[in-house]
Coordinates of C-alpha atoms in Angstrom, one line a residue:
N1 CA -8.1 -16.9 21.1
A2 CA -8.4 -20.1 19.2
Q3 CA -10.3 -22.0 22.0
S4 CA -13.0 -19.6 21.5
R5 CA -14.7 -22.2 18.9
A6 CA -15.2 -25.3 21.2
L7 CA -16.5 -23.5 24.0
E8 CA -18.9 -21.3 21.7
E9 CA -20.7 -24.3 19.8
G10 CA -20.9 -26.2 23.8
L11 CA -22.4 -23.1 25.3
I12 CA -25.2 -22.8 21.9
R13 CA -25.9 -26.9 22.5
E14 CA -26.8 -26.3 26.1
G15 CA -28.4 -23.2 25.0
I16 CA -26.8 -21.0 27.5
P17 CA -26.7 -17.3 26.2
Y18 CA -23.0 -16.0 26.3
K19 CA -21.1 -13.0 25.1
I20 CA -17.2 -12.2 24.1
V21 CA -15.2 -9.7 25.4
G22 CA -12.5 -7.9 23.3
G23 CA -13.0 -9.7 20.3
L24 CA -15.6 -11.4 17.5
K25 CA -17.4 -14.7 18.0
F26 CA -15.3 -17.7 16.2
Y27 CA -17.5 -17.9 13.3
E28 CA -17.7 -14.0 12.8
R29 CA -14.3 -13.6 12.3
K30 CA -12.8 -12.4 8.7
E31 CA -10.8 -15.4 7.8
I32 CA -13.4 -17.8 9.0
K33 CA -15.8 -16.1 6.6
D34 CA -13.6 -15.9 4.0
I35 CA -12.9 -19.5 3.6
M36 CA -16.6 -20.6 4.7
A37 CA -17.5 -17.9 1.1
Y38 CA -14.9 -20.4 -0.8
L39 CA -16.7 -23.4 0.9
M40 CA -19.9 -22.0 0.1
L41 CA -19.4 -20.8 -3.8
I42 CA -17.6 -24.4 -4.2
Y43 CA -21.1 -25.9 -3.0
N44 CA -23.2 -23.5 -4.9
Q45 CA -22.1 -21.2 -7.5
K46 CA -25.1 -19.1 -7.9
D47 CA -24.2 -17.5 -4.4
G48 CA -23.3 -13.9 -5.6
M49 CA -22.3 -13.0 -1.9
S50 CA -19.8 -15.7 -1.2
F51 CA -18.3 -14.9 -4.9
D52 CA -18.3 -11.0 -4.2
R53 CA -16.2 -12.0 -1.1
I54 CA -13.6 -14.1 -2.4
I55 CA -12.9 -13.1 -6.1
N56 CA -10.2 -10.8 -5.2
V57 CA -9.1 -12.9 -1.9
P58 CA -5.9 -13.0 -2.0
K59 CA -5.2 -10.3 -3.9
R60 CA -5.5 -11.5 -7.6
K61 CA -5.3 -7.7 -9.2
L62 CA -8.8 -7.0 -10.2
G63 CA -9.7 -3.6 -10.0
Q64 CA -13.0 -2.7 -9.1
K65 CA -14.1 -1.5 -12.8
T66 CA -13.9 -5.4 -13.6
I67 CA -15.6 -6.9 -11.0
E68 CA -18.6 -4.1 -11.7
T69 CA -18.1 -5.3 -15.4
I70 CA -18.6 -9.0 -14.0
A71 CA -21.7 -7.9 -12.3
Q72 CA -23.2 -6.0 -15.2
Y73 CA -22.7 -8.6 -17.7
A74 CA -23.9 -11.5 -15.2
G75 CA -27.2 -9.3 -14.4
E76 CA -28.0 -8.4 -18.4
A77 CA -27.5 -11.9 -19.2
E78 CA -29.3 -13.7 -16.2
I79 CA -26.6 -15.8 -15.0
S80 CA -24.5 -16.0 -11.6
K81 CA -21.2 -14.3 -11.1
F82 CA -19.1 -17.0 -11.1
E83 CA -20.6 -18.5 -14.7
A84 CA -20.1 -14.6 -16.1
C85 CA -16.3 -15.5 -15.6
Y86 CA -16.4 -18.2 -18.3
D87 CA -17.6 -15.2 -20.6
T88 CA -14.0 -12.9 -19.9
Q89 CA -13.9 -12.3 -24.2
E90 CA -17.5 -11.1 -24.0
M91 CA -17.1 -8.8 -21.7
S92 CA -13.8 -7.3 -23.2
L93 CA -11.9 -7.1 -20.4
P94 CA -8.2 -7.0 -20.1
A95 CA -6.0 -9.4 -20.9
A96 CA -4.4 -9.4 -17.7
A97 CA -7.6 -9.6 -16.0
S98 CA -8.9 -12.3 -18.1
K99 CA -5.9 -13.9 -17.6
S100 CA -6.0 -14.3 -13.4
I101 CA -10.0 -14.6 -14.1
D102 CA -9.2 -17.5 -16.2
S103 CA -6.9 -19.3 -13.6
F104 CA -9.7 -18.3 -10.7
V105 CA -12.3 -20.8 -12.3
K106 CA -9.6 -23.2 -13.3
M107 CA -8.7 -23.4 -9.3
M108 CA -12.5 -23.5 -8.3
E109 CA -13.8 -26.5 -10.8
M110 CA -10.6 -28.5 -9.8
L111 CA -11.8 -27.6 -6.1
M112 CA -15.5 -28.9 -7.1
I113 CA -14.0 -32.1 -8.5
K114 CA -12.0 -32.6 -5.4
K115 CA -15.1 -31.7 -3.2
D116 CA -16.8 -35.2 -4.1
V117 CA -13.4 -37.4 -3.7
M118 CA -12.0 -36.0 -0.7
P119 CA -12.9 -36.3 2.9
L120 CA -13.8 -33.0 4.7
S121 CA -11.3 -32.2 7.0
E122 CA -8.9 -33.0 3.7
F123 CA -11.1 -31.0 1.0
I124 CA -11.1 -28.1 3.8
Q125 CA -6.9 -27.9 3.6
E126 CA -6.8 -27.9 0.0
V127 CA -9.3 -25.2 0.0
Y128 CA -7.3 -23.0 2.4
E129 CA -3.9 -24.1 0.9
S130 CA -4.7 -23.9 -3.2
T131 CA -6.6 -20.7 -2.8
G132 CA -3.4 -19.2 -1.4
Y133 CA -5.3 -18.2 1.5
R134 CA -2.6 -19.7 3.3
A135 CA 0.5 -18.3 2.3
M136 CA -1.4 -15.1 2.1
L137 CA -1.6 -15.5 6.0
L138 CA 2.1 -16.2 6.2
E139 CA 3.3 -12.6 4.9
D140 CA 1.4 -11.5 8.3
D141 CA 4.2 -11.6 10.9
T142 CA 2.1 -9.8 13.2
V143 CA 0.5 -11.2 16.8
E144 CA -3.0 -10.2 14.8
G145 CA -1.9 -12.4 11.5
R146 CA -0.5 -15.3 13.8
S147 CA -4.0 -15.3 15.2
R148 CA -5.7 -15.8 11.7
I149 CA -3.7 -18.4 11.6
E150 CA -4.2 -20.4 14.5
N151 CA -8.2 -19.7 13.9
I152 CA -8.5 -21.4 10.4
E153 CA -6.2 -24.0 12.3
E154 CA -8.9 -24.3 14.8
F155 CA -11.5 -24.5 11.6
L156 CA -9.8 -27.4 10.4
S157 CA -10.3 -29.2 13.9
A158 CA -14.1 -28.4 13.7
A159 CA -14.4 -29.8 10.5
K160 CA -12.1 -33.4 11.4
D161 CA -14.0 -33.5 14.7
F162 CA -17.5 -33.3 12.7
E163 CA -16.3 -36.2 10.1
E164 CA -15.3 -38.3 13.1
R165 CA -18.5 -37.7 15.0
Y166 CA -21.6 -37.8 12.4
E167 CA -22.0 -40.5 10.0
E168 CA -23.5 -37.4 7.4
N169 CA -20.1 -35.2 7.0
S170 CA -20.3 -34.1 3.6
L171 CA -19.4 -30.2 2.6
E172 CA -23.2 -29.9 2.3
D173 CA -23.7 -31.3 5.8
F174 CA -20.9 -29.2 7.7
L175 CA -22.4 -25.7 5.5
A176 CA -25.6 -26.6 7.2
H177 CA -24.2 -27.5 10.5
V178 CA -22.0 -24.4 10.4
S179 CA -24.5 -22.4 8.9
L180 CA -27.4 -23.4 12.0
L181 CA -24.8 -22.5 14.8
A182 CA -24.5 -19.4 13.3
D183 CA -28.4 -19.1 13.2
I184 CA -28.8 -20.5 16.5
D185 CA -26.6 -18.2 18.1
K186 CA -28.1 -14.8 18.4
T187 CA -27.5 -14.1 22.1
D188 CA -29.0 -11.2 23.6
E189 CA -26.2 -9.9 24.9
T190 CA -27.8 -7.1 26.9
K191 CA -28.9 -10.1 29.4
R192 CA -27.3 -10.1 32.4
D193 CA -27.2 -13.8 33.4
T194 CA -24.8 -14.4 30.4
V195 CA -21.2 -16.4 30.4
T196 CA -18.9 -14.1 29.5
L197 CA -15.8 -15.3 27.3
M198 CA -12.5 -13.3 27.4
T199 CA -8.5 -13.2 27.5
V200 CA -6.6 -13.3 30.4
H201 CA -5.2 -9.6 28.8
S202 CA -9.0 -8.4 28.7
A203 CA -9.6 -9.8 32.1
K204 CA -7.3 -7.6 33.5
G205 CA -9.0 -5.4 37.0
L206 CA -12.2 -7.3 36.6
E207 CA -13.5 -9.2 38.9
F208 CA -16.2 -12.5 38.8
N209 CA -17.8 -15.1 41.3
T210 CA -17.1 -18.1 39.3
V211 CA -14.0 -18.2 36.8
F212 CA -13.2 -20.8 34.5
I213 CA -9.7 -20.8 33.1
T214 CA -9.5 -23.7 30.0
G215 CA -6.5 -25.2 28.3
L216 CA -3.5 -25.5 31.0
E217 CA -1.4 -27.2 28.7
E218 CA 1.7 -26.7 27.9
G219 CA 1.8 -25.2 24.4
I220 CA -1.5 -23.7 25.3
F221 CA -0.8 -22.3 28.9
P222 CA 2.2 -21.6 28.6
I223 CA 1.8 -21.0 25.0
I224 CA 5.7 -21.6 24.8
G225 CA 8.2 -23.5 22.1
D226 CA 11.7 -24.9 21.8
M227 CA 13.2 -21.0 21.2
D228 CA 11.7 -18.9 24.1
T229 CA 13.0 -18.0 27.0
E230 CA 12.4 -17.9 31.0
D231 CA 11.2 -14.3 30.5
D232 CA 9.0 -15.6 28.0
V233 CA 7.3 -18.1 30.5
E234 CA 7.8 -16.0 33.3
E235 CA 5.3 -13.6 31.4
E236 CA 3.2 -16.0 31.4
R237 CA 3.4 -17.2 34.8
R238 CA 2.6 -13.8 35.3
L239 CA -0.5 -13.7 32.9
F240 CA -1.8 -17.4 34.8
Y241 CA -1.7 -15.1 38.3
V242 CA -3.9 -12.8 36.7
A243 CA -6.7 -15.5 35.8
I244 CA -6.7 -17.2 38.7
T245 CA -7.2 -14.0 40.6
R246 CA -10.1 -12.9 39.2
A247 CA -12.3 -15.2 40.9
E248 CA -13.9 -13.8 44.0
R249 CA -15.6 -16.9 45.1
K250 CA -14.7 -20.4 42.9
L251 CA -12.0 -21.0 40.5
Y252 CA -12.1 -24.2 37.7
I253 CA -9.4 -25.0 35.8
T254 CA -9.4 -27.5 33.0
R255 CA -7.5 -29.0 30.5
A256 CA -7.2 -32.2 28.3
N257 CA -5.3 -35.0 28.1
D258 CA -6.7 -35.4 24.7
R259 CA -7.1 -32.3 22.2
M260 CA -7.8 -31.9 18.6
R261 CA -6.0 -29.1 17.4
F262 CA -5.5 -27.7 14.1
G263 CA -7.1 -31.4 12.6
N264 CA -5.2 -33.4 14.8
H265 CA -5.3 -34.8 17.6
E266 CA -3.0 -34.3 20.6
M267 CA -1.8 -35.9 24.1
K268 CA -1.6 -32.5 25.9
A269 CA 0.9 -32.2 29.1
K270 CA 0.0 -30.8 32.2
S271 CA 0.8 -27.3 32.3
R272 CA 3.8 -26.7 34.3
F273 CA 1.9 -23.9 36.2
L274 CA -0.3 -26.2 37.5
K275 CA 2.2 -27.9 39.6
E276 CA 3.0 -24.8 41.2
I277 CA -0.4 -24.6 42.9
P278 CA -0.3 -25.6 46.6
A279 CA -1.9 -29.2 46.7
E280 CA -4.0 -27.8 49.5
C281 CA -5.4 -25.3 47.0
I282 CA -6.7 -28.0 44.6
E283 CA -9.9 -30.2 44.5
E284 CA -9.0 -32.4 41.7
N285 CA -11.2 -34.3 39.7
E286 CA -10.3 -36.4 37.0
P287 CA -13.0 -37.0 34.2
M288 CA -12.8 -39.9 31.7
S289 CA -11.0 -39.2 28.3
F290 CA -13.3 -38.9 25.1
A291 CA -11.1 -42.0 24.4
A292 CA -12.0 -43.9 26.9
K293 CA -15.7 -42.1 26.9
K294 CA -15.9 -43.9 23.4
L295 CA -13.9 -47.2 23.9
E296 CA -17.3 -47.6 26.7
R297 CA -19.2 -47.1 24.6
L298 CA -18.3 -49.8 22.4
E299 CA -18.1 -52.3 24.8
R300 CA -21.5 -51.8 25.5
N301 CA -22.5 -51.8 21.8
E302 CA -24.0 -48.3 21.4
P303 CA -22.8 -45.9 18.6
V304 CA -19.8 -43.9 18.9
V305 CA -21.1 -40.9 16.2
S306 CA -23.6 -39.8 16.0
K307 CA -25.6 -40.3 12.4
R308 CA -25.9 -36.2 11.7
P309 CA -25.1 -32.9 14.5
P310 CA -28.5 -31.9 16.9
F311 CA -28.3 -28.8 14.3
V312 CA -29.0 -30.2 11.3
K313 CA -32.5 -31.7 10.6
N314 CA -32.9 -34.1 7.7
D315 CA -32.2 -32.7 4.4
F316 CA -32.2 -29.2 5.7
F317 CA -29.4 -27.7 3.3
R318 CA -30.2 -28.9 0.0
G319 CA -29.5 -26.7 -3.7
G320 CA -27.7 -23.6 -1.6
S321 CA -30.4 -22.6 0.0
F322 CA -31.7 -24.1 3.6
D323 CA -35.2 -26.3 2.6
T324 CA -36.8 -29.2 3.6
E325 CA -37.8 -30.6 0.0
E326 CA -37.0 -34.5 -0.2
K327 CA -33.3 -35.0 -1.3
T328 CA -33.5 -37.4 -4.4
E329 CA -30.2 -39.8 -4.8
R330 CA -28.9 -39.3 -8.4
P331 CA -27.0 -42.2 -9.7
K332 CA -23.3 -41.7 -9.8
L333 CA -22.2 -41.7 -13.7
K334 CA -20.5 -44.0 -14.7
S335 CA -19.6 -45.3 -18.5
D336 CA -22.1 -47.9 -18.5
V337 CA -25.1 -45.3 -17.8
I338 CA -23.8 -42.5 -20.2
Q339 CA -23.7 -42.8 -23.9
P340 CA -22.9 -40.8 -26.9
G341 CA -25.7 -38.9 -28.0
D342 CA -27.2 -38.6 -24.0
R343 CA -27.7 -34.6 -23.0
I344 CA -26.1 -33.9 -19.6
M345 CA -26.3 -31.2 -17.6
H346 CA -22.7 -29.3 -16.0
K347 CA -22.9 -27.4 -12.8
A348 CA -20.7 -24.6 -14.3
W349 CA -20.5 -25.2 -17.9
G350 CA -24.7 -26.0 -18.1
V351 CA -25.9 -28.2 -21.5
G352 CA -24.3 -30.3 -23.5
T353 CA -24.4 -33.7 -26.2
V354 CA -21.9 -36.2 -24.9
V355 CA -19.5 -36.9 -28.2
Q356 CA -17.8 -39.8 -27.7
I357 CA -16.5 -42.0 -24.5
K358 CA -12.9 -42.9 -24.7
E359 CA -10.5 -44.6 -22.5
D360 CA -7.7 -43.1 -19.9
G361 CA -5.6 -45.7 -18.2
D362 CA -8.1 -47.3 -15.8
S363 CA -10.7 -44.4 -16.3
K364 CA -13.6 -43.8 -18.7
V365 CA -14.0 -39.8 -20.5
A366 CA -16.5 -38.3 -22.0
V367 CA -16.4 -36.0 -25.2
I368 CA -19.0 -33.0 -24.1
A369 CA -20.3 -30.5 -26.9
F370 CA -21.6 -27.4 -24.4
E371 CA -24.0 -25.0 -26.1
N372 CA -22.1 -21.9 -25.1
K373 CA -18.1 -23.8 -24.0
G374 CA -17.4 -26.1 -26.9
L375 CA -15.4 -29.4 -26.2
K376 CA -14.8 -30.6 -23.3
N377 CA -12.8 -33.9 -21.6
L378 CA -14.7 -34.8 -18.3
N379 CA -13.2 -37.6 -16.4
L380 CA -16.7 -39.7 -15.5
E381 CA -15.4 -40.7 -12.1
Y382 CA -15.1 -36.9 -11.1
A383 CA -17.3 -34.7 -13.8
P384 CA -19.8 -33.0 -11.6
I385 CA -22.5 -33.8 -14.3
E386 CA -25.8 -35.5 -14.5
K387 CA -27.8 -36.9 -17.2
I388 CA -31.2 -34.7 -18.2

């Protein structure tokens, strides 16, 4: 269930051990690991594990022999597997495989450029769509397939939430945040005192001293749309009955007025099921909404966003691995700091020499001769290069 992401992160923040019954923790789910692998490879092209995970996801008609050839060539040349993809001719790959790899490289290069100019949540949405991953999931019309889509969309919500809460919200900062979340979340599930997260279906036949039911909002519980019938609503009502009768002593039912869902803020209506509970059975508490809390903090001149998340220490995630080295600020390359004859380093293509600077509308384009890749035209505003 996509709701588990926010619950898991809240439990981790408070140091409360938990376990999930009948499913995987949010960041261990296949589709989340796949998107994370794309993001990691975009950030660090030397990440071999991420490359292996997504080179053929979605399917690119690359056989195991082709992938092994890339790995062997990379090992012999002492370069990364991604860098090896630039040398399809040297590897003597079949024409179809070479064409597929060239398309993959061009797509990744474009995403590397967009990474530096797009807001985090929009960029991850772009990765989700331009890689073909969204189209692949939409082909699966099963319950599991729809659940995978909801998980990815909840991941987009996580990125949007991160973007809004923290000033330092680059892709690098987000990857550090998620990686540290996963690292911190090493719960010993054999402990007796843990919070148990499960779906209502998984809870059938079980009872607990205290139960929390979350998401009592129209569109979530019941999870119905315009095309659903009264029978569908009745089935959801039966599930709600199952949920409330799991509690032996205390039952907490929660809902959100304003929910970040699938990357967008949504105003949510109270579930119809809440209105069906007798008033004498409810002790209602109406907490201040997140928006109201934000406004109150602004009125008190308090910051409404943190500089960085509590999990991420200063400069914790640099150069594709965790270390504590000081970050050195690189000046953004403009036409006035790079001239013909300068030597530069490109993230993927290596060392090159600037041959010419030319106008392209309002932009400046550098013609660069790379040692192994020939001449390339790069827009100086977006090019992932640095002067050496």
